[in-house]
mmCIF file of C-alpha atoms and ligand atoms in Angstrom:
data_model
loop_
_atom_site.group_PDB
_atom_site.id
_atom_site.type_symbol
_atom_site.label_atom_id
_atom_site.label_comp_id
_atom_site.label_asym_id
_atom_site.label_seq_id
_atom_site.Cartn_x
_atom_site.Cartn_y
_atom_site.Cartn_z
ATOM 1 C CA MET A 1 15.913 -16.682 1.364
ATOM 2 C CA ILE A 2 12.788 -18.737 0.754
ATOM 3 C CA ILE A 3 12.538 -22.363 1.870
ATOM 4 C CA VAL A 4 9.944 -24.482 0.084
ATOM 5 C CA LEU A 5 8.958 -27.529 2.097
ATOM 6 C CA ALA A 6 8.086 -30.842 0.505
ATOM 7 C CA GLU A 7 4.436 -31.917 0.529
ATOM 8 C CA SER A 8 5.517 -34.744 2.841
ATOM 9 C CA ALA A 9 6.997 -32.379 5.481
ATOM 10 C CA ASN A 10 5.348 -32.825 8.881
ATOM 11 C CA GLU A 11 5.011 -30.403 11.808
ATOM 12 C CA ALA A 12 8.230 -31.649 13.447
ATOM 13 C CA ASP A 13 10.157 -31.021 10.196
ATOM 14 C CA ILE A 14 8.749 -27.494 9.981
ATOM 15 C CA ARG A 15 9.583 -26.806 13.640
ATOM 16 C CA HIS A 16 13.136 -28.044 13.132
ATOM 17 C CA VAL A 17 13.673 -25.769 10.115
ATOM 18 C CA VAL A 18 12.276 -22.779 12.050
ATOM 19 C CA ASP A 19 14.556 -23.577 15.024
ATOM 20 C CA ARG A 20 17.627 -23.666 12.770
ATOM 21 C CA ILE A 21 16.625 -20.314 11.221
ATOM 22 C CA GLU A 22 16.202 -18.734 14.645
ATOM 23 C CA GLU A 23 19.469 -20.238 15.951
ATOM 24 C CA SER A 24 21.220 -18.450 13.087
ATOM 25 C CA GLY A 25 19.887 -15.100 14.360
ATOM 26 C CA ARG A 26 17.336 -14.752 11.535
ATOM 27 C CA SER A 27 13.554 -14.826 11.772
ATOM 28 C CA ALA A 28 11.096 -17.141 10.035
ATOM 29 C CA HIS A 29 7.759 -16.192 8.439
ATOM 30 C CA LEU A 30 5.549 -19.174 7.666
ATOM 31 C CA SER A 31 3.104 -19.165 4.792
ATOM 32 C CA ARG A 32 0.916 -22.274 4.815
ATOM 33 C CA GLY A 33 -0.622 -22.996 1.430
ATOM 34 C CA VAL A 34 -3.092 -25.744 0.603
ATOM 35 C CA GLU A 35 -0.400 -28.033 -0.732
ATOM 36 C CA ARG A 36 2.821 -26.866 0.828
ATOM 37 C CA THR A 37 4.384 -24.571 3.367
ATOM 38 C CA ILE A 38 6.852 -21.855 2.425
ATOM 39 C CA ILE A 39 9.160 -20.276 4.990
ATOM 40 C CA GLY A 40 10.583 -16.806 4.403
ATOM 41 C CA VAL A 41 13.953 -16.311 6.111
ATOM 42 C CA ILE A 42 14.408 -12.716 7.166
ATOM 43 C CA GLY A 43 17.986 -11.638 7.790
ATOM 44 C CA PRO A 44 21.336 -11.484 6.014
ATOM 45 C CA ASP A 45 21.703 -13.553 2.857
ATOM 46 C CA ASP A 46 24.483 -16.144 2.981
ATOM 47 C CA PRO A 47 25.151 -18.896 0.367
ATOM 48 C CA ALA A 48 26.536 -21.232 3.073
ATOM 49 C CA MET A 49 23.185 -21.072 4.890
ATOM 50 C CA GLN A 50 21.423 -22.039 1.677
ATOM 51 C CA ASP A 51 23.485 -25.244 1.499
ATOM 52 C CA MET A 52 22.747 -26.028 5.161
ATOM 53 C CA PHE A 53 18.965 -25.542 4.801
ATOM 54 C CA GLU A 54 18.917 -27.772 1.734
ATOM 55 C CA THR A 55 20.136 -30.727 3.840
ATOM 56 C CA LEU A 56 17.295 -30.504 6.397
ATOM 57 C CA ARG A 57 14.529 -33.098 6.404
ATOM 58 C CA GLY A 58 11.328 -32.004 4.678
ATOM 59 C CA VAL A 59 13.020 -29.243 2.664
ATOM 60 C CA GLU A 60 12.341 -29.429 -1.055
ATOM 61 C CA SER A 61 14.279 -26.399 -2.274
ATOM 62 C CA VAL A 62 15.895 -23.181 -1.079
ATOM 63 C CA HIS A 63 15.867 -19.993 -3.131
ATOM 64 C CA ARG A 64 17.821 -16.806 -2.722
ATOM 65 C CA VAL A 65 15.381 -13.876 -3.089
ATOM 66 C CA THR A 66 16.450 -11.555 -5.834
ATOM 67 C CA LYS A 67 14.222 -8.679 -4.708
ATOM 68 C CA PRO A 68 14.872 -6.395 -1.734
ATOM 69 C CA TYR A 69 11.354 -7.062 -0.412
ATOM 70 C CA HIS A 70 10.486 -10.547 0.818
ATOM 71 C CA LEU A 71 7.162 -10.945 2.605
ATOM 72 C CA VAL A 72 5.164 -9.049 -0.014
ATOM 73 C CA SER A 73 6.787 -10.814 -2.988
ATOM 74 C CA ARG A 74 5.036 -13.392 -5.170
ATOM 75 C CA GLU A 75 8.057 -15.626 -4.713
ATOM 76 C CA PHE A 76 7.234 -15.860 -1.025
ATOM 77 C CA HIS A 77 3.482 -16.261 -1.468
ATOM 78 C CA PRO A 78 2.575 -17.491 -4.952
ATOM 79 C CA SER A 79 -1.215 -17.216 -4.572
ATOM 80 C CA GLY A 80 -2.922 -13.817 -4.389
ATOM 81 C CA THR A 81 -3.814 -12.483 -0.937
ATOM 82 C CA ILE A 82 -7.448 -11.804 -0.176
ATOM 83 C CA VAL A 83 -7.927 -9.149 2.514
ATOM 84 C CA ASP A 84 -11.049 -9.507 4.662
ATOM 85 C CA CYS A 85 -12.435 -6.032 5.347
ATOM 86 C CA GLY A 86 -15.444 -7.078 7.462
ATOM 87 C CA ARG A 87 -19.209 -6.962 6.797
ATOM 88 C CA GLY A 88 -18.761 -9.722 4.225
ATOM 89 C CA VAL A 89 -16.490 -7.647 1.943
ATOM 90 C CA SER A 90 -13.030 -8.733 0.876
ATOM 91 C CA VAL A 91 -10.445 -7.316 -1.520
ATOM 92 C CA GLY A 92 -8.612 -9.586 -3.947
ATOM 93 C CA GLY A 93 -11.262 -12.166 -4.845
ATOM 94 C CA THR A 94 -13.362 -12.516 -7.987
ATOM 95 C CA GLU A 95 -15.695 -9.740 -6.859
ATOM 96 C CA LEU A 96 -14.147 -6.306 -7.310
ATOM 97 C CA ALA A 97 -13.908 -3.902 -4.393
ATOM 98 C CA VAL A 98 -15.671 -0.641 -5.170
ATOM 99 C CA MET A 99 -14.711 2.066 -2.671
ATOM 100 C CA ALA A 100 -16.689 5.254 -3.155
ATOM 101 C CA GLY A 101 -17.513 8.440 -1.302
ATOM 102 C CA PRO A 102 -16.470 12.044 -0.909
ATOM 103 C CA CYS A 103 -12.882 13.275 -0.757
ATOM 104 C CA SER A 104 -13.699 14.848 2.613
ATOM 105 C CA ILE A 105 -16.626 14.362 4.974
ATOM 106 C CA GLU A 106 -18.449 17.690 5.208
ATOM 107 C CA ASP A 107 -21.172 16.852 7.738
ATOM 108 C CA GLU A 108 -23.115 13.822 8.891
ATOM 109 C CA ARG A 109 -26.014 14.203 6.458
ATOM 110 C CA HIS A 110 -23.546 14.570 3.573
ATOM 111 C CA ILE A 111 -21.750 11.277 4.268
ATOM 112 C CA VAL A 112 -24.929 9.317 5.062
ATOM 113 C CA GLU A 113 -26.648 10.554 1.885
ATOM 114 C CA THR A 114 -23.576 9.674 -0.184
ATOM 115 C CA ALA A 115 -23.244 6.258 1.469
ATOM 116 C CA ILE A 116 -26.817 5.317 0.639
ATOM 117 C CA ALA A 117 -26.497 6.553 -2.969
ATOM 118 C CA VAL A 118 -23.186 4.826 -3.745
ATOM 119 C CA LYS A 119 -24.360 1.592 -2.168
ATOM 120 C CA ALA A 120 -27.512 1.659 -4.304
ATOM 121 C CA ALA A 121 -25.306 2.143 -7.377
ATOM 122 C CA GLY A 122 -23.117 -0.861 -6.493
ATOM 123 C CA ALA A 123 -20.304 0.294 -4.160
ATOM 124 C CA ASN A 124 -19.345 -2.079 -1.354
ATOM 125 C CA ILE A 125 -16.903 0.087 0.681
ATOM 126 C CA LEU A 126 -17.497 3.677 1.828
ATOM 127 C CA ARG A 127 -14.656 6.191 1.698
ATOM 128 C CA GLY A 128 -14.487 9.621 3.287
ATOM 129 C CA GLY A 129 -11.660 11.840 4.493
ATOM 130 C CA ALA A 130 -11.515 13.094 8.098
ATOM 131 C CA PHE A 131 -7.835 14.066 8.276
ATOM 132 C CA LYS A 132 -6.943 15.670 4.946
ATOM 133 C CA PRO A 133 -3.420 16.236 3.656
ATOM 134 C CA ARG A 134 -3.641 19.581 1.831
ATOM 135 C CA THR A 135 -0.949 21.413 -0.083
ATOM 136 C CA SER A 136 -1.966 24.718 1.483
ATOM 137 C CA PRO A 137 -2.355 25.003 5.262
ATOM 138 C CA TYR A 138 -5.263 27.391 4.582
ATOM 139 C CA ALA A 139 -7.321 24.835 2.624
ATOM 140 C CA PHE A 140 -10.035 22.733 4.316
ATOM 141 C CA ARG A 141 -8.158 20.073 6.290
ATOM 142 C CA GLY A 142 -11.098 17.901 7.330
ATOM 143 C CA HIS A 143 -13.256 17.697 10.437
ATOM 144 C CA GLY A 144 -10.911 15.213 12.159
ATOM 145 C CA GLU A 145 -12.323 13.056 14.962
ATOM 146 C CA ARG A 146 -15.849 14.449 14.556
ATOM 147 C CA ALA A 147 -15.834 13.229 10.949
ATOM 148 C CA LEU A 148 -14.688 9.759 12.059
ATOM 149 C CA GLU A 149 -17.906 9.452 14.036
ATOM 150 C CA PHE A 150 -20.013 10.568 11.060
ATOM 151 C CA LEU A 151 -18.216 8.023 8.863
ATOM 152 C CA ALA A 152 -18.731 5.158 11.309
ATOM 153 C CA ASN A 153 -22.456 6.010 11.522
ATOM 154 C CA ALA A 154 -22.758 6.159 7.732
ATOM 155 C CA GLY A 155 -21.028 2.765 7.487
ATOM 156 C CA ARG A 156 -23.478 1.289 9.992
ATOM 157 C CA GLU A 157 -26.517 2.826 8.298
ATOM 158 C CA SER A 158 -25.517 1.628 4.853
ATOM 159 C CA GLY A 159 -24.024 -1.698 6.000
ATOM 160 C CA MET A 160 -20.641 -1.042 4.349
ATOM 161 C CA PRO A 161 -17.110 -1.224 5.763
ATOM 162 C CA VAL A 162 -15.435 2.197 5.772
ATOM 163 C CA ILE A 163 -11.986 3.462 4.824
ATOM 164 C CA THR A 164 -10.318 6.706 5.870
ATOM 165 C CA GLU A 165 -6.812 8.142 5.940
ATOM 166 C CA VAL A 166 -4.552 8.379 8.964
ATOM 167 C CA MET A 167 -1.798 11.004 8.704
ATOM 168 C CA SER A 168 -0.194 10.720 12.099
ATOM 169 C CA VAL A 169 0.744 8.073 14.665
ATOM 170 C CA ARG A 170 -1.195 10.235 17.134
ATOM 171 C CA ASP A 171 -4.515 9.403 15.403
ATOM 172 C CA ILE A 172 -4.069 5.668 14.725
ATOM 173 C CA ASP A 173 -6.155 4.515 17.701
ATOM 174 C CA ALA A 174 -9.059 6.827 16.856
ATOM 175 C CA VAL A 175 -8.999 5.880 13.163
ATOM 176 C CA ALA A 176 -8.673 2.153 13.934
ATOM 177 C CA ARG A 177 -11.711 2.387 16.263
ATOM 178 C CA SER A 178 -13.950 3.963 13.595
ATOM 179 C CA ALA A 179 -12.628 2.534 10.325
ATOM 180 C CA ASP A 180 -12.526 -0.972 8.898
ATOM 181 C CA ILE A 181 -9.615 -0.099 6.571
ATOM 182 C CA ILE A 182 -6.850 2.405 7.341
ATOM 183 C CA GLN A 183 -5.609 4.441 4.384
ATOM 184 C CA ILE A 184 -2.002 5.593 4.173
ATOM 185 C CA GLY A 185 -2.008 8.496 1.739
ATOM 186 C CA ALA A 186 0.457 9.073 -1.080
ATOM 187 C CA ARG A 187 2.288 11.744 0.915
ATOM 188 C CA ASN A 188 2.977 9.322 3.754
ATOM 189 C CA MET A 189 4.035 6.269 1.742
ATOM 190 C CA GLN A 190 7.546 6.593 3.150
ATOM 191 C CA ASN A 191 6.615 7.769 6.639
ATOM 192 C CA PHE A 192 8.338 4.718 8.065
ATOM 193 C CA ILE A 193 7.304 5.267 11.685
ATOM 194 C CA LEU A 194 3.652 5.505 10.610
ATOM 195 C CA LEU A 195 4.059 2.307 8.531
ATOM 196 C CA ASP A 196 5.558 0.483 11.528
ATOM 197 C CA GLU A 197 2.680 1.570 13.739
ATOM 198 C CA VAL A 198 -0.149 0.568 11.371
ATOM 199 C CA GLY A 199 1.759 -2.700 10.979
ATOM 200 C CA LYS A 200 1.199 -3.318 14.693
ATOM 201 C CA THR A 201 -2.599 -3.138 14.256
ATOM 202 C CA HIS A 202 -4.498 -5.986 12.653
ATOM 203 C CA LYS A 203 -6.631 -3.689 10.528
ATOM 204 C CA PRO A 204 -6.498 -3.865 6.747
ATOM 205 C CA VAL A 205 -4.264 -1.054 5.466
ATOM 206 C CA MET A 206 -4.523 0.488 1.999
ATOM 207 C CA LEU A 207 -1.149 1.905 1.001
ATOM 208 C CA LYS A 208 -1.218 4.538 -1.731
ATOM 209 C CA ARG A 209 1.747 4.930 -4.038
ATOM 210 C CA ALA A 210 3.721 8.127 -3.446
ATOM 211 C CA LEU A 211 3.641 10.977 -5.952
ATOM 212 C CA SER A 212 7.190 10.061 -7.002
ATOM 213 C CA GLY A 213 7.378 6.557 -5.591
ATOM 214 C CA THR A 214 8.982 3.818 -7.668
ATOM 215 C CA ILE A 215 7.345 0.394 -7.709
ATOM 216 C CA GLU A 216 10.220 -0.947 -5.612
ATOM 217 C CA GLU A 217 9.888 1.824 -3.000
ATOM 218 C CA TRP A 218 6.123 1.186 -2.857
ATOM 219 C CA LEU A 219 6.583 -2.552 -2.276
ATOM 220 C CA LEU A 220 9.289 -1.902 0.333
ATOM 221 C CA ALA A 221 6.864 0.434 2.109
ATOM 222 C CA ALA A 222 4.302 -2.413 2.117
ATOM 223 C CA GLU A 223 7.039 -4.701 3.488
ATOM 224 C CA TYR A 224 7.358 -2.396 6.538
ATOM 225 C CA ILE A 225 3.704 -3.027 7.417
ATOM 226 C CA VAL A 226 3.782 -6.789 6.824
ATOM 227 C CA ALA A 227 7.116 -7.151 8.663
ATOM 228 C CA GLN A 228 5.400 -5.793 11.807
ATOM 229 C CA GLY A 229 2.932 -8.684 11.676
ATOM 230 C CA ASN A 230 0.029 -7.190 9.711
ATOM 231 C CA PRO A 231 -0.448 -9.157 6.473
ATOM 232 C CA ASN A 232 -3.629 -7.272 5.490
ATOM 233 C CA VAL A 233 -2.161 -4.804 3.040
ATOM 234 C CA ILE A 234 -3.844 -3.489 -0.114
ATOM 235 C CA LEU A 235 -1.853 -1.463 -2.652
ATOM 236 C CA CYS A 236 -3.388 1.534 -4.414
ATOM 237 C CA GLU A 237 -2.114 3.115 -7.638
ATOM 238 C CA ARG A 238 -3.223 6.777 -7.613
ATOM 239 C CA GLY A 239 -1.129 8.360 -10.341
ATOM 240 C CA ILE A 240 2.378 9.770 -10.285
ATOM 241 C CA ARG A 241 3.855 13.155 -11.003
ATOM 242 C CA THR A 242 5.332 13.620 -14.472
ATOM 243 C CA PHE A 243 6.109 16.545 -16.785
ATOM 244 C CA GLU A 244 2.496 16.507 -18.017
ATOM 245 C CA THR A 245 0.367 19.377 -16.753
ATOM 246 C CA ALA A 246 -2.812 18.683 -18.748
ATOM 247 C CA TYR A 247 -4.130 16.612 -15.849
ATOM 248 C CA ARG A 248 -3.388 16.432 -12.145
ATOM 249 C CA ASN A 249 -1.353 13.204 -12.174
ATOM 250 C CA THR A 250 -0.326 10.608 -14.736
ATOM 251 C CA PHE A 251 -2.199 7.409 -13.947
ATOM 252 C CA ASP A 252 0.397 4.653 -14.279
ATOM 253 C CA ILE A 253 -1.556 1.775 -15.788
ATOM 254 C CA ASN A 254 1.681 -0.260 -16.088
ATOM 255 C CA ALA A 255 1.914 -0.353 -12.315
ATOM 256 C CA ILE A 256 -1.173 -2.560 -12.006
ATOM 257 C CA PRO A 257 -0.028 -5.691 -13.874
ATOM 258 C CA LEU A 258 3.545 -5.175 -12.672
ATOM 259 C CA ALA A 259 2.642 -4.871 -8.982
ATOM 260 C CA LYS A 260 0.341 -7.891 -9.354
ATOM 261 C CA SER A 261 3.151 -9.961 -10.835
ATOM 262 C CA LEU A 262 5.805 -8.895 -8.304
ATOM 263 C CA SER A 263 3.548 -9.071 -5.250
ATOM 264 C CA HIS A 264 0.705 -11.216 -3.966
ATOM 265 C CA LEU A 265 -1.050 -8.168 -2.454
ATOM 266 C CA PRO A 266 -4.286 -6.910 -4.020
ATOM 267 C CA VAL A 267 -4.107 -3.697 -6.068
ATOM 268 C CA ILE A 268 -6.787 -0.986 -6.182
ATOM 269 C CA ALA A 269 -6.907 1.740 -8.837
ATOM 270 C CA ASP A 270 -7.774 5.331 -7.932
ATOM 271 C CA PRO A 271 -8.585 7.083 -11.218
ATOM 272 C CA SER A 272 -9.999 10.090 -9.335
ATOM 273 C CA HIS A 273 -6.608 11.258 -8.015
ATOM 274 C CA GLY A 274 -4.902 9.546 -10.958
ATOM 275 C CA THR A 275 -6.501 11.978 -13.402
ATOM 276 C CA GLY A 276 -7.916 14.880 -11.389
ATOM 277 C CA LYS A 277 -10.689 15.278 -13.978
ATOM 278 C CA TRP A 278 -14.084 13.661 -13.568
ATOM 279 C CA LYS A 279 -14.498 13.122 -17.311
ATOM 280 C CA LEU A 280 -11.405 10.883 -17.350
ATOM 281 C CA VAL A 281 -12.471 8.764 -14.391
ATOM 282 C CA GLN A 282 -14.726 6.323 -16.256
ATOM 283 C CA PRO A 283 -12.317 5.388 -19.097
ATOM 284 C CA VAL A 284 -9.365 5.048 -16.711
ATOM 285 C CA ALA A 285 -11.480 2.967 -14.307
ATOM 286 C CA MET A 286 -12.382 0.633 -17.191
ATOM 287 C CA ALA A 287 -8.741 0.377 -18.282
ATOM 288 C CA SER A 288 -7.653 -0.410 -14.710
ATOM 289 C CA ILE A 289 -10.025 -3.332 -14.394
ATOM 290 C CA ALA A 290 -8.940 -4.604 -17.823
ATOM 291 C CA ALA A 291 -5.322 -4.389 -16.580
ATOM 292 C CA GLY A 292 -6.092 -6.619 -13.593
ATOM 293 C CA ALA A 293 -6.919 -4.233 -10.722
ATOM 294 C CA ASP A 294 -8.809 -5.805 -7.828
ATOM 295 C CA GLY A 295 -11.053 -2.795 -7.426
ATOM 296 C CA LEU A 296 -11.509 0.948 -7.586
ATOM 297 C CA MET A 297 -11.475 3.948 -5.308
ATOM 298 C CA ILE A 298 -13.754 6.658 -6.708
ATOM 299 C CA GLU A 299 -14.549 10.089 -5.290
ATOM 300 C CA VAL A 300 -18.293 10.772 -5.394
ATOM 301 C CA HIS A 301 -20.070 13.911 -4.168
ATOM 302 C CA PRO A 302 -23.781 14.876 -4.204
ATOM 303 C CA ASN A 303 -22.836 18.260 -5.647
ATOM 304 C CA PRO A 304 -19.220 18.328 -6.911
ATOM 305 C CA ASP A 305 -19.376 22.078 -7.722
ATOM 306 C CA HIS A 306 -19.686 22.742 -3.986
ATOM 307 C CA ALA A 307 -17.261 20.107 -2.670
ATOM 308 C CA LEU A 308 -14.815 21.321 -0.001
ATOM 309 C CA SER A 309 -12.031 19.316 -1.672
ATOM 310 C CA ASP A 310 -11.401 17.604 -5.020
ATOM 311 C CA GLY A 311 -14.709 18.620 -6.657
ATOM 312 C CA ALA A 312 -13.145 18.668 -10.146
ATOM 313 C CA GLN A 313 -12.459 14.942 -10.012
ATOM 314 C CA SER A 314 -15.620 13.885 -8.175
ATOM 315 C CA LEU A 315 -18.455 12.022 -9.875
ATOM 316 C CA THR A 316 -22.111 12.754 -9.202
ATOM 317 C CA PHE A 317 -24.331 9.899 -8.025
ATOM 318 C CA GLU A 318 -25.616 9.511 -11.605
ATOM 319 C CA SER A 319 -22.212 9.492 -13.293
ATOM 320 C CA PHE A 320 -20.928 7.024 -10.672
ATOM 321 C CA GLU A 321 -23.763 4.635 -11.463
ATOM 322 C CA ARG A 322 -23.106 4.973 -15.216
ATOM 323 C CA MET A 323 -19.412 4.351 -14.666
ATOM 324 C CA LEU A 324 -20.095 1.125 -12.774
ATOM 325 C CA GLY A 325 -22.293 -0.077 -15.625
ATOM 326 C CA SER A 326 -19.381 0.325 -18.057
ATOM 327 C CA VAL A 327 -16.897 -1.197 -15.604
ATOM 328 C CA SER A 328 -19.202 -4.181 -15.199
ATOM 329 C CA ALA A 329 -18.895 -5.044 -18.905
ATOM 330 C CA ILE A 330 -15.093 -4.975 -18.664
ATOM 331 C CA ALA A 331 -15.170 -7.002 -15.447
ATOM 332 C CA THR A 332 -17.095 -9.768 -17.182
ATOM 333 C CA ALA A 333 -14.489 -9.870 -19.969
ATOM 334 C CA VAL A 334 -11.703 -10.486 -17.419
ATOM 335 C CA GLU A 335 -13.743 -12.936 -15.331
ATOM 336 C CA ARG A 336 -14.376 -10.561 -12.455
ATOM 337 C CA ARG A 337 -17.617 -8.944 -11.364
ATOM 338 C CA VAL A 338 -18.733 -5.712 -9.775
ATOM 339 C CA PRO A 339 -20.536 -6.082 -6.423
ATOM 340 C CA LEU A 340 -24.207 -6.877 -6.654
ATOM 341 C CA HIS A 341 -26.316 -3.839 -7.294
ATOM 342 C CA ALA A 342 -28.145 -3.178 -4.009
ATOM 343 C CA SER A 343 -31.579 -3.191 -5.633
ATOM 344 C CA ALA A 344 -30.710 -6.402 -7.537
ATOM 345 C CA SER A 345 -29.614 -8.112 -4.307
ATOM 346 C CA THR A 346 -32.881 -7.356 -2.555
ATOM 347 C CA GLY A 347 -35.178 -7.786 -5.549
HETATM 348 C C1 PEP B 1 -7.501 10.956 -0.897
HETATM 349 O O1 PEP B 1 -7.724 9.744 -1.051
HETATM 350 O O2 PEP B 1 -8.381 11.811 -0.737
HETATM 351 C C2 PEP B 1 -6.091 11.428 -0.997
HETATM 352 C C3 PEP B 1 -5.679 12.532 -0.376
HETATM 353 O O3 PEP B 1 -5.335 10.641 -1.781
HETATM 354 P P1 PEP B 1 -3.766 10.689 -2.140
HETATM 355 O O4 PEP B 1 -3.037 10.391 -0.868
HETATM 356 O O5 PEP B 1 -3.639 9.616 -3.178
HETATM 357 O O6 PEP B 1 -3.461 12.064 -2.685
HETATM 358 MN MN1 MN B 2 -9.217 13.536 -2.610
#
């Protein structure tokens, strides 16, 4: 249930409504907007309770939520959430988030060199994998904690916040110490214990859609994180598995406007994993921004032919810069903008 308070409601009215919710064995989540406060009631739905809440002072209206998720729904929070990622970068505002970097961190020089190049081209968040989910146990699985250190150094040297994946509850503390944004990979979208635990941190979390995750399952997974008290969730569409074998995944462009209409959380597009082919990354990136995405995650490697993972979908420094030029034109058309080009910001 969602309780919309009247503009005239004062603190005592709000407190009284919250007390009545808690007395009924439910919990209350307050969302204070500029004009009015909305209270999400978490617990069993009961029409008799709706009637009772409607009689309380300061209550304007009470709505039964039609969706199985509450805290992440637009009904609960009509304005879009902006997630502060540190170092002056946020996700969800007019400026797009451009996350770029290698699939996996190969050594310190590799991540620092990539950080400096992608920042110069216009990225504002550095990505790099330390713990890699791989289909084969014999494939390169990342340098783990050592790579977290390299990533943190590259973030400091380039002045960008950094994002990296956590695969296990065991590694949350180490990842949260080094990273500004924690990534939950597609394969862990429904690892509910992991979702609970990242929900107990206050770090921004980027939640990738599962390979066969429905939109509803994805939003319910986000609800797990927010329900633990961490509102800083970013969704990421990274392609789904279909019958098509001509590319690695089928990038679901529909998911972007739909997730944005159902939820207030920002949505990032990952055309690298969404296509698996570097030549498709630029057009799908442009389409994503046209469809309303709040930013991009792009795999970039100094020498994709030699990458230890995902070389076929990785852009070179030059093709990444070209891609951002094309994305910038689309961004202008939809009243967004790509981050300031590093040389433009200093020149
Ligand atoms: C990645 O970002 O490198 C990755 C493994 O992504 P996904 O979980 O979407 O496959
Ligand atoms: Mn990858």
